[in-house]
């Protein structure tokens, strides 16, 4: 049986789609922290069969829009004095900036590196975003695969 100590003050990122935990882990820079972090991969879940979980023994700033973009089913539990004091449910953000790169070689963001990579949500059910400059289409959930 796997045993991970309780978190006294920190965060638990739960309900991550199995296989996406490492992307979230890397995106948050948790591969180089100065505090205790646990990545649990393929944990059993009654709801989805399996899931990934990240336990962080520290309170850190998180861009929740990025987490919602990677997986809108994620829940972040804020732990204080070994108790959950807040549950934050993610959702697809209306826009993301500097999370994904436009794939259109003619886009201004490719030729002018100072222009931010910005995408707006155009179809929530299909998780599709469009570049605000060139209208290139991108589907959420594939961050880090370009």
Coordinates of N, CA, C and O in Angstrom, one line a residue, residues 6 8 13 17-18 32 61 65 72 74-75 105-106 111 118 128 130 137 142 144:
X6 N 0.1 13.2 5.3 CA -0.9 14.2 5.1 C -0.3 15.6 4.9 O 0.8 15.8 5.3
X8 N -0.3 19.4 5.8 CA -0.7 20.3 6.9 C -1.1 21.6 6.4 O -2.2 22.1 6.7
X13 N -4.1 18.8 -5.8 CA -4.7 19.0 -7.2 C -5.2 17.6 -7.5 O -4.4 16.7 -7.7
X17 N -7.0 14.1 -15.2 CA -7.2 13.0 -16.1 C -5.9 12.1 -16.1 O -4.8 12.7 -16.2
X18 N -6.1 10.8 -16.0 CA -4.9 9.9 -15.9 C -4.0 10.2 -17.1 O -4.5 10.3 -18.3
X32 N 11.2 21.1 -9.8 CA 12.3 21.7 -9.2 C 12.0 22.6 -7.9 O 12.5 23.7 -7.8
X61 N 1.3 30.0 -5.7 CA 0.4 30.7 -6.7 C 0.2 29.8 -7.9 O 1.2 29.3 -8.5
X65 N -6.5 29.4 -14.7 CA -7.0 29.3 -16.1 C -6.2 28.3 -16.9 O -6.7 27.5 -17.7
X72 N -10.4 20.6 -17.5 CA -11.4 21.4 -16.8 C -12.1 20.6 -15.7 O -12.9 21.1 -14.9
X74 N -10.3 19.2 -13.2 CA -9.5 19.3 -12.0 C -10.1 20.0 -10.9 O -10.9 21.0 -11.1
X75 N -9.9 19.5 -9.7 CA -10.3 20.2 -8.4 C -9.0 20.5 -7.6 O -8.2 19.6 -7.5
X105 N 2.4 29.4 -39.5 CA 3.7 30.0 -39.7 C 3.6 31.5 -40.1 O 4.6 32.2 -40.0
X106 N 2.5 31.9 -40.6 CA 2.3 33.3 -41.0 C 1.7 34.2 -39.9 O 1.5 35.4 -40.1
X111 N 6.4 35.6 -36.1 CA 7.5 36.5 -36.6 C 7.9 37.6 -35.7 O 9.0 38.1 -35.7
X118 N -2.2 34.6 -27.8 CA -3.5 34.7 -27.1 C -4.6 34.0 -27.9 O -4.7 34.2 -29.1
X128 N -12.5 24.2 -28.1 CA -11.7 24.8 -29.2 C -11.5 26.2 -29.0 O -12.4 27.0 -28.5
X130 N -9.4 29.8 -30.7 CA -8.9 30.4 -31.9 C -7.8 31.5 -31.6 O -8.0 32.3 -30.6
X137 N -7.1 27.4 -35.3 CA -7.9 26.7 -34.4 C -7.0 25.7 -33.6 O -6.1 25.1 -34.1
X142 N -4.3 19.5 -25.1 CA -3.1 19.0 -25.8 C -1.9 19.9 -25.6 O -1.0 19.9 -26.3
X144 N 1.5 21.2 -24.5 CA 2.8 20.5 -24.5 C 3.0 19.5 -25.6 O 4.0 18.9 -25.7

